[in-house]
Coordinates of C-alpha atoms in Angstrom, one line a residue:
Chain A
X1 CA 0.0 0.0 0.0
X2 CA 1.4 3.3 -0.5
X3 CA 0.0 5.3 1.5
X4 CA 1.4 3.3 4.7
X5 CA 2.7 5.5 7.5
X6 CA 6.2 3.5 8.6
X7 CA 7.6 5.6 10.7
X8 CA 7.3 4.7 14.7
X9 CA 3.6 5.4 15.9
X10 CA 5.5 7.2 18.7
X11 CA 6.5 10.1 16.4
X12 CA 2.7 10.5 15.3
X13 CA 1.8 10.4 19.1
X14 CA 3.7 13.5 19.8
X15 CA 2.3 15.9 18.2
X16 CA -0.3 17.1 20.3
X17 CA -2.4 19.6 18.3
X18 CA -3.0 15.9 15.6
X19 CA -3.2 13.7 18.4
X20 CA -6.2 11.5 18.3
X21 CA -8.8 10.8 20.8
X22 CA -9.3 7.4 21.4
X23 CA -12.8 6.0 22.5
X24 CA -11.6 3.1 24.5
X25 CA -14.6 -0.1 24.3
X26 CA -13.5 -1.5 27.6
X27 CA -12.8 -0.2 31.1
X28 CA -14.0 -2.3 34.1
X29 CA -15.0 -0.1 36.8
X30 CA -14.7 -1.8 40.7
X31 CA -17.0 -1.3 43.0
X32 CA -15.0 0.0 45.9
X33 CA -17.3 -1.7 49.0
X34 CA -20.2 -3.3 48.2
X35 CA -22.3 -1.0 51.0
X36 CA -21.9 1.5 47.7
X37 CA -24.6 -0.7 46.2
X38 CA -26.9 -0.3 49.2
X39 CA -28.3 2.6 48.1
X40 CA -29.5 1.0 44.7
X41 CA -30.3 -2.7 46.4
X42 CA -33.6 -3.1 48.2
X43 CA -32.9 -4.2 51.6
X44 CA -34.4 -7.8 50.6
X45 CA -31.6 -8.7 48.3
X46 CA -28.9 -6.8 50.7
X47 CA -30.0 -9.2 53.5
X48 CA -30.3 -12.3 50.9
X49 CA -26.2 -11.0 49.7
X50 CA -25.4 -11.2 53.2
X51 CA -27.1 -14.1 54.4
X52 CA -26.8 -16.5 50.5
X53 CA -24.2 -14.7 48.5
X54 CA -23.6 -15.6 45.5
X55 CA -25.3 -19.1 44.0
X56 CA -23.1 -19.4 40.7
X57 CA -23.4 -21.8 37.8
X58 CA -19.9 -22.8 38.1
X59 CA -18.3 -26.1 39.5
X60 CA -15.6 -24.2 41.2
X61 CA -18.1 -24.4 44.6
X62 CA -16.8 -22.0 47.6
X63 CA -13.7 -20.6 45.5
X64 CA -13.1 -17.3 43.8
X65 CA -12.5 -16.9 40.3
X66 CA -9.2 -14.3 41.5
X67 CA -6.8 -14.3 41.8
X68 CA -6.0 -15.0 38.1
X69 CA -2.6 -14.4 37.1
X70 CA -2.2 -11.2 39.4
X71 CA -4.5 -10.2 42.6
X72 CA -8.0 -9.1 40.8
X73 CA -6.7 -9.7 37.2
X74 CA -5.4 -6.2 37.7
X75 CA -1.9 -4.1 36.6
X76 CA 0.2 -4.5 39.4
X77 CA -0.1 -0.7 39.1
X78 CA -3.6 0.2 39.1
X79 CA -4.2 -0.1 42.5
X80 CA -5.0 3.1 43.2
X81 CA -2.7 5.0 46.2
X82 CA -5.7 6.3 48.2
X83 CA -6.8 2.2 48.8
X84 CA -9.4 0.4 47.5
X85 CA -8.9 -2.3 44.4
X86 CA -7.6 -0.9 41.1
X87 CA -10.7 0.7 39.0
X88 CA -12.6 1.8 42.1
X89 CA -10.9 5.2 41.7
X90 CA -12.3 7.5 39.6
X91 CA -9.4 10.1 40.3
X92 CA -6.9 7.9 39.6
X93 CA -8.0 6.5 36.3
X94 CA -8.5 9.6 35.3
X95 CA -4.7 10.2 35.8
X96 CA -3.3 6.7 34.5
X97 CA -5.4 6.4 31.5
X98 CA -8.4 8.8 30.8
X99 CA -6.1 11.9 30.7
X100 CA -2.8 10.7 29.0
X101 CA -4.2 8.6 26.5
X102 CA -7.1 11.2 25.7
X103 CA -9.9 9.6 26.0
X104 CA -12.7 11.2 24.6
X105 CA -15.7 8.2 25.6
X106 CA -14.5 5.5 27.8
X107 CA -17.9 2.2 27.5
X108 CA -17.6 1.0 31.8
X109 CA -18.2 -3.0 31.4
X110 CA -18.8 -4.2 35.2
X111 CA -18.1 -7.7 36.1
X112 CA -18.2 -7.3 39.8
X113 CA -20.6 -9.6 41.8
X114 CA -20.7 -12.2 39.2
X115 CA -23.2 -10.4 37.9
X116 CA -24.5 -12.9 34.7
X117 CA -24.2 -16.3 36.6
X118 CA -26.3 -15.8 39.2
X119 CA -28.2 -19.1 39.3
X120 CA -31.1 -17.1 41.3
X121 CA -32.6 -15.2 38.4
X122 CA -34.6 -12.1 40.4
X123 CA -30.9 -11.9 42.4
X124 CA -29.4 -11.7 39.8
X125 CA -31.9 -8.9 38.3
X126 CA -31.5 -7.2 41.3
X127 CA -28.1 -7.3 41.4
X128 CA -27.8 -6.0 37.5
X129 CA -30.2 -3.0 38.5
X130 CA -28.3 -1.9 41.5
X131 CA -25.1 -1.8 39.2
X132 CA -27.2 -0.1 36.4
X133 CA -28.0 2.4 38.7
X134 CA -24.8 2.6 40.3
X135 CA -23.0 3.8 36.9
X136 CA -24.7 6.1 36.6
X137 CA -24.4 8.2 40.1
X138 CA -20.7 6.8 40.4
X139 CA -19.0 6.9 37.2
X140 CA -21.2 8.7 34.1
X141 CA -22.8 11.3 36.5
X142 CA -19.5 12.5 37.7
X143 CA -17.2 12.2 34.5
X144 CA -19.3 12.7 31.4
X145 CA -16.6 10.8 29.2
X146 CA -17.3 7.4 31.0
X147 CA -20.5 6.0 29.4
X148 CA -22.5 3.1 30.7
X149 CA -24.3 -0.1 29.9
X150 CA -27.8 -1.7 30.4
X151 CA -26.7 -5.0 31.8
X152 CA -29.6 -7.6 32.0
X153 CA -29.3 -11.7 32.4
X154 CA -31.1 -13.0 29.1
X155 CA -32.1 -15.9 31.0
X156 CA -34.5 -14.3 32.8
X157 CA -35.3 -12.8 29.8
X158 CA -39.1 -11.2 31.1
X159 CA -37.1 -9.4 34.4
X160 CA -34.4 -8.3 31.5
X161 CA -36.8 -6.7 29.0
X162 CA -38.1 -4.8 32.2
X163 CA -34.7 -3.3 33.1
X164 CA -34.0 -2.6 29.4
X165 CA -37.0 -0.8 29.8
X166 CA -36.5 1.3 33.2
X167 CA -32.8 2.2 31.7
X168 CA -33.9 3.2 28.3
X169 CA -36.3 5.9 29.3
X170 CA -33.6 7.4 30.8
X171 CA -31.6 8.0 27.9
X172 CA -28.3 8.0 29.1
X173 CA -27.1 4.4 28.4
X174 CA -25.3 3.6 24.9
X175 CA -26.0 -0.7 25.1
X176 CA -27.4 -3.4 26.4
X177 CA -24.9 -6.3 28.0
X178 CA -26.2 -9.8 28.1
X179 CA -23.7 -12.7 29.3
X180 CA -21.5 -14.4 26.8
X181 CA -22.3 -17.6 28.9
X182 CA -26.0 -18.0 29.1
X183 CA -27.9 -21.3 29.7
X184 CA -28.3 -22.1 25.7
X185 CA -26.0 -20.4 22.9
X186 CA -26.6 -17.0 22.2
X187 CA -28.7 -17.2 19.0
X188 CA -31.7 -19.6 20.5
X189 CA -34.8 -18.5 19.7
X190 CA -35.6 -17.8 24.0
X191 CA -33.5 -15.0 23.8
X192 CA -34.6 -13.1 20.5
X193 CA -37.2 -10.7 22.5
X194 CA -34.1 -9.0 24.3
X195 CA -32.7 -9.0 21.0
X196 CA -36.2 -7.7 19.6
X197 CA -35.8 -4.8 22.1
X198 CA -32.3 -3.6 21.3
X199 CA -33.5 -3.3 17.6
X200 CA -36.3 -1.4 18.0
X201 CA -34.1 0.8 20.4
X202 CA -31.4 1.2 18.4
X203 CA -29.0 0.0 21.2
X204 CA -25.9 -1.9 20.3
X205 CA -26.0 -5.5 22.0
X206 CA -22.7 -5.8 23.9
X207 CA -21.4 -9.3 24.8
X208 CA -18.0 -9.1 27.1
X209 CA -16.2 -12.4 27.4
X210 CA -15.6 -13.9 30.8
X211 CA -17.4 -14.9 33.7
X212 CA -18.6 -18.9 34.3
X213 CA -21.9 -20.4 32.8
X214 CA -23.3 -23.9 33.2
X215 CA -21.3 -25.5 30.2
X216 CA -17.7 -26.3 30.1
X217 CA -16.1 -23.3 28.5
X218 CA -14.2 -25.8 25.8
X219 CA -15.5 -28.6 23.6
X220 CA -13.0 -30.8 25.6
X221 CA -14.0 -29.8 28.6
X222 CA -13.1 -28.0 32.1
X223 CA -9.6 -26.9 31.6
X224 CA -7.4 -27.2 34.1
X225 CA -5.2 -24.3 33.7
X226 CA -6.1 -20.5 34.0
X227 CA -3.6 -20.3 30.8
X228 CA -6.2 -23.1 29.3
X229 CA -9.3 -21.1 30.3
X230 CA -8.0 -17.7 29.1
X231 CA -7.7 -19.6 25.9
X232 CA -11.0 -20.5 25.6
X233 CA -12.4 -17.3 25.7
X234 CA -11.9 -16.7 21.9
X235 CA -13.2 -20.2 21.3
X236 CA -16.5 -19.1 23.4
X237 CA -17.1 -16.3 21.7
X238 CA -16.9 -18.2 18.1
X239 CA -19.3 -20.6 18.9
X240 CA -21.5 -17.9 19.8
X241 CA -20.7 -15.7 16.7
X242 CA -21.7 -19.2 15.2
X243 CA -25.1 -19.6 16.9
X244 CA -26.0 -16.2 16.2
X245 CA -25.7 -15.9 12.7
X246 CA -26.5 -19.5 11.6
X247 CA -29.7 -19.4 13.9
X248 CA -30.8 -16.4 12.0
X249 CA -30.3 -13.7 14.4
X250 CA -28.7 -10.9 12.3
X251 CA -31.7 -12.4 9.0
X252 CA -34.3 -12.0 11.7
X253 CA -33.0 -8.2 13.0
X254 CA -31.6 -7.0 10.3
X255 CA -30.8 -3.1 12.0
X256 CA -29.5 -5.1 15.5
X257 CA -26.1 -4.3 15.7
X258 CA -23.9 -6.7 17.8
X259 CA -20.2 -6.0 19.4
X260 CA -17.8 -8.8 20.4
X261 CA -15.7 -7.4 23.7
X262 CA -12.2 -9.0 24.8
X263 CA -12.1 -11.4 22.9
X264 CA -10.1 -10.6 20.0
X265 CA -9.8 -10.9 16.8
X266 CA -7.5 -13.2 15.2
X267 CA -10.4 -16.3 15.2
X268 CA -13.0 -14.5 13.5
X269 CA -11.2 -15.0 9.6
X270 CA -10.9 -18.6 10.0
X271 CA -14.4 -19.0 11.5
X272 CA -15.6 -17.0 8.7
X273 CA -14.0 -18.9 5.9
X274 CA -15.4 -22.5 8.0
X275 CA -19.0 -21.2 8.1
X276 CA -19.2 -20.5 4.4
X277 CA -17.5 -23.4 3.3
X278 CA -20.1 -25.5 5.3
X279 CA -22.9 -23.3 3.8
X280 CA -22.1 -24.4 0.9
X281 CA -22.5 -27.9 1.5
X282 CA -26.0 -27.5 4.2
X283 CA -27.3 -25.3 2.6
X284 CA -31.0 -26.7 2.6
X285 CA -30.7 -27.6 6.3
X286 CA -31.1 -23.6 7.3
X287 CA -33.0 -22.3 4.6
X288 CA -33.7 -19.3 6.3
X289 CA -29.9 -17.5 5.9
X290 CA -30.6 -15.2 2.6
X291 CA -26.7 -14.7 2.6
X292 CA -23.4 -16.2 3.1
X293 CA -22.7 -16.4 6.7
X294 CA -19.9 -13.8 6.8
X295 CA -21.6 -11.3 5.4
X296 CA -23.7 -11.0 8.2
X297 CA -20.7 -11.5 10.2
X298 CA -19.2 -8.4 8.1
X299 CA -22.4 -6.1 8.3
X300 CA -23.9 -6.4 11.9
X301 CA -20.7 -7.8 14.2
X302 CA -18.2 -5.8 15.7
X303 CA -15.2 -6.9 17.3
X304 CA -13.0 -4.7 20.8
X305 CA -9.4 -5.2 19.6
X306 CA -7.6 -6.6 23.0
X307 CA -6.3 -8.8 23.9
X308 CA -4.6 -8.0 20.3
X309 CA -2.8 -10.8 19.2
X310 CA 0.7 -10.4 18.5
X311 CA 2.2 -12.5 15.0
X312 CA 5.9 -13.0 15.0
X313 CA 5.1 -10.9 12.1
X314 CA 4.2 -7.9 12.0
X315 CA 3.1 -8.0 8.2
X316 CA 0.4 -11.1 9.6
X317 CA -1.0 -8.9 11.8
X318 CA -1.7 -6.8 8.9
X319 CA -3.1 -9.0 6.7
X320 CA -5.4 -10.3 9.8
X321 CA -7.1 -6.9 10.1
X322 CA -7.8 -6.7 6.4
X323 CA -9.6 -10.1 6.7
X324 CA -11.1 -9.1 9.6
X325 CA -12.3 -5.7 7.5
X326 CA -10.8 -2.3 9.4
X327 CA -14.4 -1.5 9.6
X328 CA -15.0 -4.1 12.2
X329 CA -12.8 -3.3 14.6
X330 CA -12.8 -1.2 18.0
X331 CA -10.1 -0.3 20.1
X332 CA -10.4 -1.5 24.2
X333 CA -8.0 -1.3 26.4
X334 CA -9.1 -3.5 29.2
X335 CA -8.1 -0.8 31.8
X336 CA -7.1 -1.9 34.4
X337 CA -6.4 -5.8 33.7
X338 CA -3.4 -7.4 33.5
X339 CA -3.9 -7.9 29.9
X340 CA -4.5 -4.2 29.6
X341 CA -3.5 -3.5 25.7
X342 CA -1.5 0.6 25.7
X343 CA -3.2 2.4 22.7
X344 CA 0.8 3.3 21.6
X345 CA 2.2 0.0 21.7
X346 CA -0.3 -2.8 21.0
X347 CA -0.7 -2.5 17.4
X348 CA 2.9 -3.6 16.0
X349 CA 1.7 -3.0 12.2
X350 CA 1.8 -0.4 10.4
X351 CA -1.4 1.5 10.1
X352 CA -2.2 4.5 8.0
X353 CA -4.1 7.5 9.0
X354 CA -7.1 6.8 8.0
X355 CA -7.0 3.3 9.6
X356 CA -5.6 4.9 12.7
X357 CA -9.1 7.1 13.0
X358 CA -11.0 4.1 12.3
X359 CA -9.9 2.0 14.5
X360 CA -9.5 3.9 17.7
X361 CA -11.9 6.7 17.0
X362 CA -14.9 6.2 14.1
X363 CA -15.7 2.6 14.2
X364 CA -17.3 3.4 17.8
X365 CA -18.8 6.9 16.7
X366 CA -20.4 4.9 14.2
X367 CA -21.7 2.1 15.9
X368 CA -22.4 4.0 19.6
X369 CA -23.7 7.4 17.8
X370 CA -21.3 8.9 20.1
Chain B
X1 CA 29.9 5.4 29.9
X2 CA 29.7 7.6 32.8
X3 CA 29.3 6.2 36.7
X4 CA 26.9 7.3 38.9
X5 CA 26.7 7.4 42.4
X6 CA 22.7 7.2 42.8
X7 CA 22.2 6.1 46.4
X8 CA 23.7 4.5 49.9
X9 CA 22.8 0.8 49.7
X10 CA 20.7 1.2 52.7
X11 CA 18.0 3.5 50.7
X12 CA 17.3 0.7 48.5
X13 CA 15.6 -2.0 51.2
X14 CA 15.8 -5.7 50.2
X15 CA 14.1 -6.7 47.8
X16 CA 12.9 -3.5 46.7
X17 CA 13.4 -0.4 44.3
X18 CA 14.0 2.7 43.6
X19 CA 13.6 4.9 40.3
X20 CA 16.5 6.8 39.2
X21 CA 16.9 9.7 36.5
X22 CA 20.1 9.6 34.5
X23 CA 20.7 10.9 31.3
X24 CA 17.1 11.3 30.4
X25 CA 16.2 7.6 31.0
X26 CA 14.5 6.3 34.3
X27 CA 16.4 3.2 35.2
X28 CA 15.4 1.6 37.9
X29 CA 17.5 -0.3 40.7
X30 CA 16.2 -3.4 42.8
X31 CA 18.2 -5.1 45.5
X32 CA 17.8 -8.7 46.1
X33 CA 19.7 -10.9 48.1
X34 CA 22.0 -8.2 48.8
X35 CA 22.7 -7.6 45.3
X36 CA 21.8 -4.8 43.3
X37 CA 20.5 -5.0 39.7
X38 CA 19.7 -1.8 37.3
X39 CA 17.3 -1.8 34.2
X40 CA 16.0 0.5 32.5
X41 CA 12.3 1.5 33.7
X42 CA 9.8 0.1 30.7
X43 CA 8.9 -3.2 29.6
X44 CA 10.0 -3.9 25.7
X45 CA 6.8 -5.2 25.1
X46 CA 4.2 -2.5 25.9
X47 CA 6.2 -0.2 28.2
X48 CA 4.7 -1.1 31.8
X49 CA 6.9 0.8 34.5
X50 CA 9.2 -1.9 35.9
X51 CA 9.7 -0.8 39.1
X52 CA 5.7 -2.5 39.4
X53 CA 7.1 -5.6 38.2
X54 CA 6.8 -8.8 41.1
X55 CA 10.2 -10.4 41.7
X56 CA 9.5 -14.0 41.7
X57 CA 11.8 -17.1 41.6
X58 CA 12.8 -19.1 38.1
X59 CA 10.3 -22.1 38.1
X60 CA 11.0 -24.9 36.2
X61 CA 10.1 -27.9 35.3
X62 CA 11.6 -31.1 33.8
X63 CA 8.5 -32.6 33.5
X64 CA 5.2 -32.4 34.3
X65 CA 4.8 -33.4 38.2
X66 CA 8.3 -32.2 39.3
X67 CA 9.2 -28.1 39.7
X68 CA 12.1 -26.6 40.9
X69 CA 12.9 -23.2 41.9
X70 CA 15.6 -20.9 41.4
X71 CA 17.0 -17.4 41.1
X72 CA 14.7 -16.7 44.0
X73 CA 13.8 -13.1 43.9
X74 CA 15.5 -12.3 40.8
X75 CA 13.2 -12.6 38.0
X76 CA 11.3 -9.9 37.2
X77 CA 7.4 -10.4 36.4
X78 CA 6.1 -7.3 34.0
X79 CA 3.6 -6.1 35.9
X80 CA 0.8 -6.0 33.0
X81 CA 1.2 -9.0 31.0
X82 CA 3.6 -11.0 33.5
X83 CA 6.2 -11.4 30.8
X84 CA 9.5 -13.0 32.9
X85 CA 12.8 -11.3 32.4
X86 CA 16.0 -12.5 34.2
X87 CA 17.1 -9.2 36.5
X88 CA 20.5 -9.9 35.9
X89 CA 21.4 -9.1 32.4
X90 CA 17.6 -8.4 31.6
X91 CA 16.8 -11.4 29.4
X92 CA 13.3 -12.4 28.8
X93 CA 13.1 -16.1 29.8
X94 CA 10.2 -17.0 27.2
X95 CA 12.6 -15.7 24.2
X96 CA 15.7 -14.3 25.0
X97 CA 16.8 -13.8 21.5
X98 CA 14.4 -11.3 20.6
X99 CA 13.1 -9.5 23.7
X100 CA 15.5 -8.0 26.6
X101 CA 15.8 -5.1 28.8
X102 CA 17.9 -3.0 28.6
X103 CA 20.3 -3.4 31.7
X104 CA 23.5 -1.7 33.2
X105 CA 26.5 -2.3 35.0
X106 CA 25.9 -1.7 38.8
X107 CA 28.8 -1.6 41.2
X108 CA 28.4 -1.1 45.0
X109 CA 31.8 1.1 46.5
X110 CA 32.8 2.0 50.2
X111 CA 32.7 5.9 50.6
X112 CA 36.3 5.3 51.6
X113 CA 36.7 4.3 48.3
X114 CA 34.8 6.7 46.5
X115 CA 36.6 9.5 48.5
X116 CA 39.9 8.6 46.6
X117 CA 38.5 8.9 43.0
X118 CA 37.5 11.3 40.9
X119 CA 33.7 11.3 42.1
X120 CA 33.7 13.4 45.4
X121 CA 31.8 16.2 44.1
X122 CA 30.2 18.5 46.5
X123 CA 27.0 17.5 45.4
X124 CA 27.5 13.4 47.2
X125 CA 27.7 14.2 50.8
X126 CA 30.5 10.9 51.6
X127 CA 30.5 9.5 55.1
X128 CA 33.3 7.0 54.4
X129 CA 31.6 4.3 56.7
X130 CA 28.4 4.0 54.0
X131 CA 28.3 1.7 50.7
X132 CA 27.2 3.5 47.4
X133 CA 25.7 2.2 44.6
X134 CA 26.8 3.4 41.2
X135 CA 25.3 2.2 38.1
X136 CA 27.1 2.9 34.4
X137 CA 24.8 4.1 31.9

């Protein structure tokens, strides 16, 4: 290409008067102590918290999920000076990462609480409206960069479409979050009302990776190793890319528009090229796809960049975005994980202007109506 | 390359850190085991701040069943994406051909010494009975 920009991204980045803002798909906020929720949580689900906790759909029974490869899956230096665990400090990610990488929306995807595999469905609703609530007053309200999520279990899909409901009037949230580990895969037909809903809202459907659901995250299995699980995060989101588009979700709501977060990107060509092929050949057995499964995967997906993955050439990662299509893609930095992805650094490709703005700035314009 | 006298060995605690300025690069300064180690301050990877960076042991393994541990202390963990680097001469352990810290020579000299060469400036208060570190960059 000729218009490729070779010279060290660090040389753009200096200029500050053609710096560009970044609009950053993924930053986990903490909750700091869960009394902050009290205000948000009838005292009937305070008490059952305190009394039942957590009843997860996950066989690790009476164990946390952290610490996973450092204490909270966090930097080792986001924990935040004043106390408290690393992202329940506004202040301070304002000075680690809002304000020196210049960024001008930040999307807050909350994890705490376990909040999608809550085996008790009207705890678990209660639990997703506290934290809807609590985005608001705690993070949006108070830095107007920071933009929040309607987060709703699709299993309980009738308390869901409520909450969607309560949020939406309000005007102030830019998607709706449903768990990327549900009870069925994503694109059964159970689910389609919240998807229904977020069509006729215009309101991206956001689906961060993580988190435990019923099934074994692999086709082989319960892995063994945290390396093993972290691996399987890009093979849980294919298989749900899979169910979406094969069971006729994007055919059926054709304006829903849906965004992949964490896990990647480097599966999605491959899984592409493997649901055509077998189009192709069964056809007849899902008469209902009008077109080739990619290109619903190329005109209603979209897909947060980290954890990037990293070639031993940089020229593969290249090619890999162009597969992907650099229309596809938003930038996340998973602020403040230990896989956190530095908005200088992560891409080691060149990447033109244009692509530059795309990627870390207009693909979520675009898609958020920022 | 020019020596610097950056600290007294006892302002740099066991097993910890301390960021120094020099020649426009922070380098940064751990003592373990009562020896001191210098790199510079940034991960080659995605530039995490070192001085963050967990100082574990060198596990390994022959096979699967049977670890061993070694180095304790001196292998640095990045503190973002936990790549390992050796603290000595700031090798990554997962591919030390292509990714490395930069590190530099670190000596540790009695004030007594220090006092006879050329690097009693007014600046270095000596008490003759301390040890200084000096790192080369």
């Amino acid at each position: 290409m000729s218009d490729v920009i070779d010279r060290p991204m660090l040389d753009q980045e200096t200029t500050a008067a053609t710096r560009l803002k970044i609009i950053d798909c993924d930053i986990h906020p903490s909750i700091h102590a869960h009394s902050d929720l009290n205000e948000f949580l009838p005292k009937r689900w305070q008490q059952h918290l305190k009394e039942y906790g957590s009843h997860l759909r996950t066989p690790y029974i009476g164990t946390t999920p952290y610490p996973r490869s450092s204490p909270l899956i966090a930097r080792r230096d986001a924990w935040p000076p004043t106390g408290g665990v690393p992202g329940s400090d506004l202040e301070f990610m304002r000075k680690q990462h809002l304000d020196p990488f210049d960024v001008e929306f930040g999307i807050l995807q909350v994890l705490d609480l376990f909040i999608f595999s809550q085996q008790n469905l009207e705890f678990g609703a209660a639990i997703q409206r506290a934290i809807n609530d609590w985005q608001l007053a705690f993070w949006a309200h108070r830095d107007p960069r920071l933009k929040a999520s309607i987060l709703v279990g699709q299993d309980g899909s009738d308390l869901g479409l409520a909450e969607i409901e309560r949020c939406a009037r309000t005007g102030e949230y830019i998607q709706i979050n449903v768990s990327p580990r549900a009870n069925e895969p994503l694109g059964r037909r159970r689910y389609w009302p919240i998807y229904q809903r977020a069509q006729e809202l215009d309101l991206p459907l956001g689906i961060h990776v993580g988190g435990y659901g019923g099934h074994a995250p692999t086709g082989g299995g319960w892995p063994s190793y945290y390396c093993e699980e972290h691996q399987s995060n890009a093979h849980t989101v294919a298989s749900n890319l899979t169910s979406l588009v094969l069971e006729g979700v994007p055919e059926r709501f054709p304006k829903l528009k849906i965004v992949f977060i964490e896990g990647g990107f480097g599966w999605i060509p491959a899984t592409m090229w493997r649901m055509d092929q077998h189009f192709e050949r069964f056809r007849s057995e899902v008469p209902h796809l009008k077109r080739k499964p990619s290109e619903y995967v190329k005109q209603h997906f979209w897909f947060t960049t980290q954890p990037i993955d990293e070639p031993d050439e940089a020229r593969h990662l290249r090619q890999l975005i162009e597969w992907v299509g650099i229309d596809r893609l938003l930038f996340s930095s998973d602020y403040p994980h230990w896989d956190y992805d530095d908005a200088r650094y992560a891409f080691k490709t060149p990447l033109t202007e244009a692509e530059r703005r795309k990627i870390f700035n207009a693909n979520a314009r675009a898609v958020y109506k920022f | 390359m020019a020596r610097h006298i950056v600290a007294r060995t006892s302002e740099i605690p066991a097993g910890g850190n301390k960021v120094f300025g020099l020649e426009g690069r922070d380098i940064v300064v751990f003592h373990v085991n009562g020896e001191f180690f210098a790199l510079l301050n940034r991960c080659p990877h995605e530039g995490a701040p070192l001085e963050k960076a967990a100082c574990v042991a060198r596990l390994t393994s022959p096979e699967p069943g049977i670890y061993q541990r070694d180095r304790v202390g001196e292998m640095l963990r990045c503190p973002w994406h936990g790549w390992e680097f050796a603290m000595r001469n700031g090798q990554s352990w997962f591919d030390p051909k292509r990714f490395r810290i930069r590190s530099y020579p670190v000596a540790v000299e009695s004030g007594a010494e220090l006092q006879k060469g050329p690097y009693v400036a007014e600046t270095f208060p000596v008490h003759i009975e301390d040890n200084y570190v000096i790192v080369e960059v």
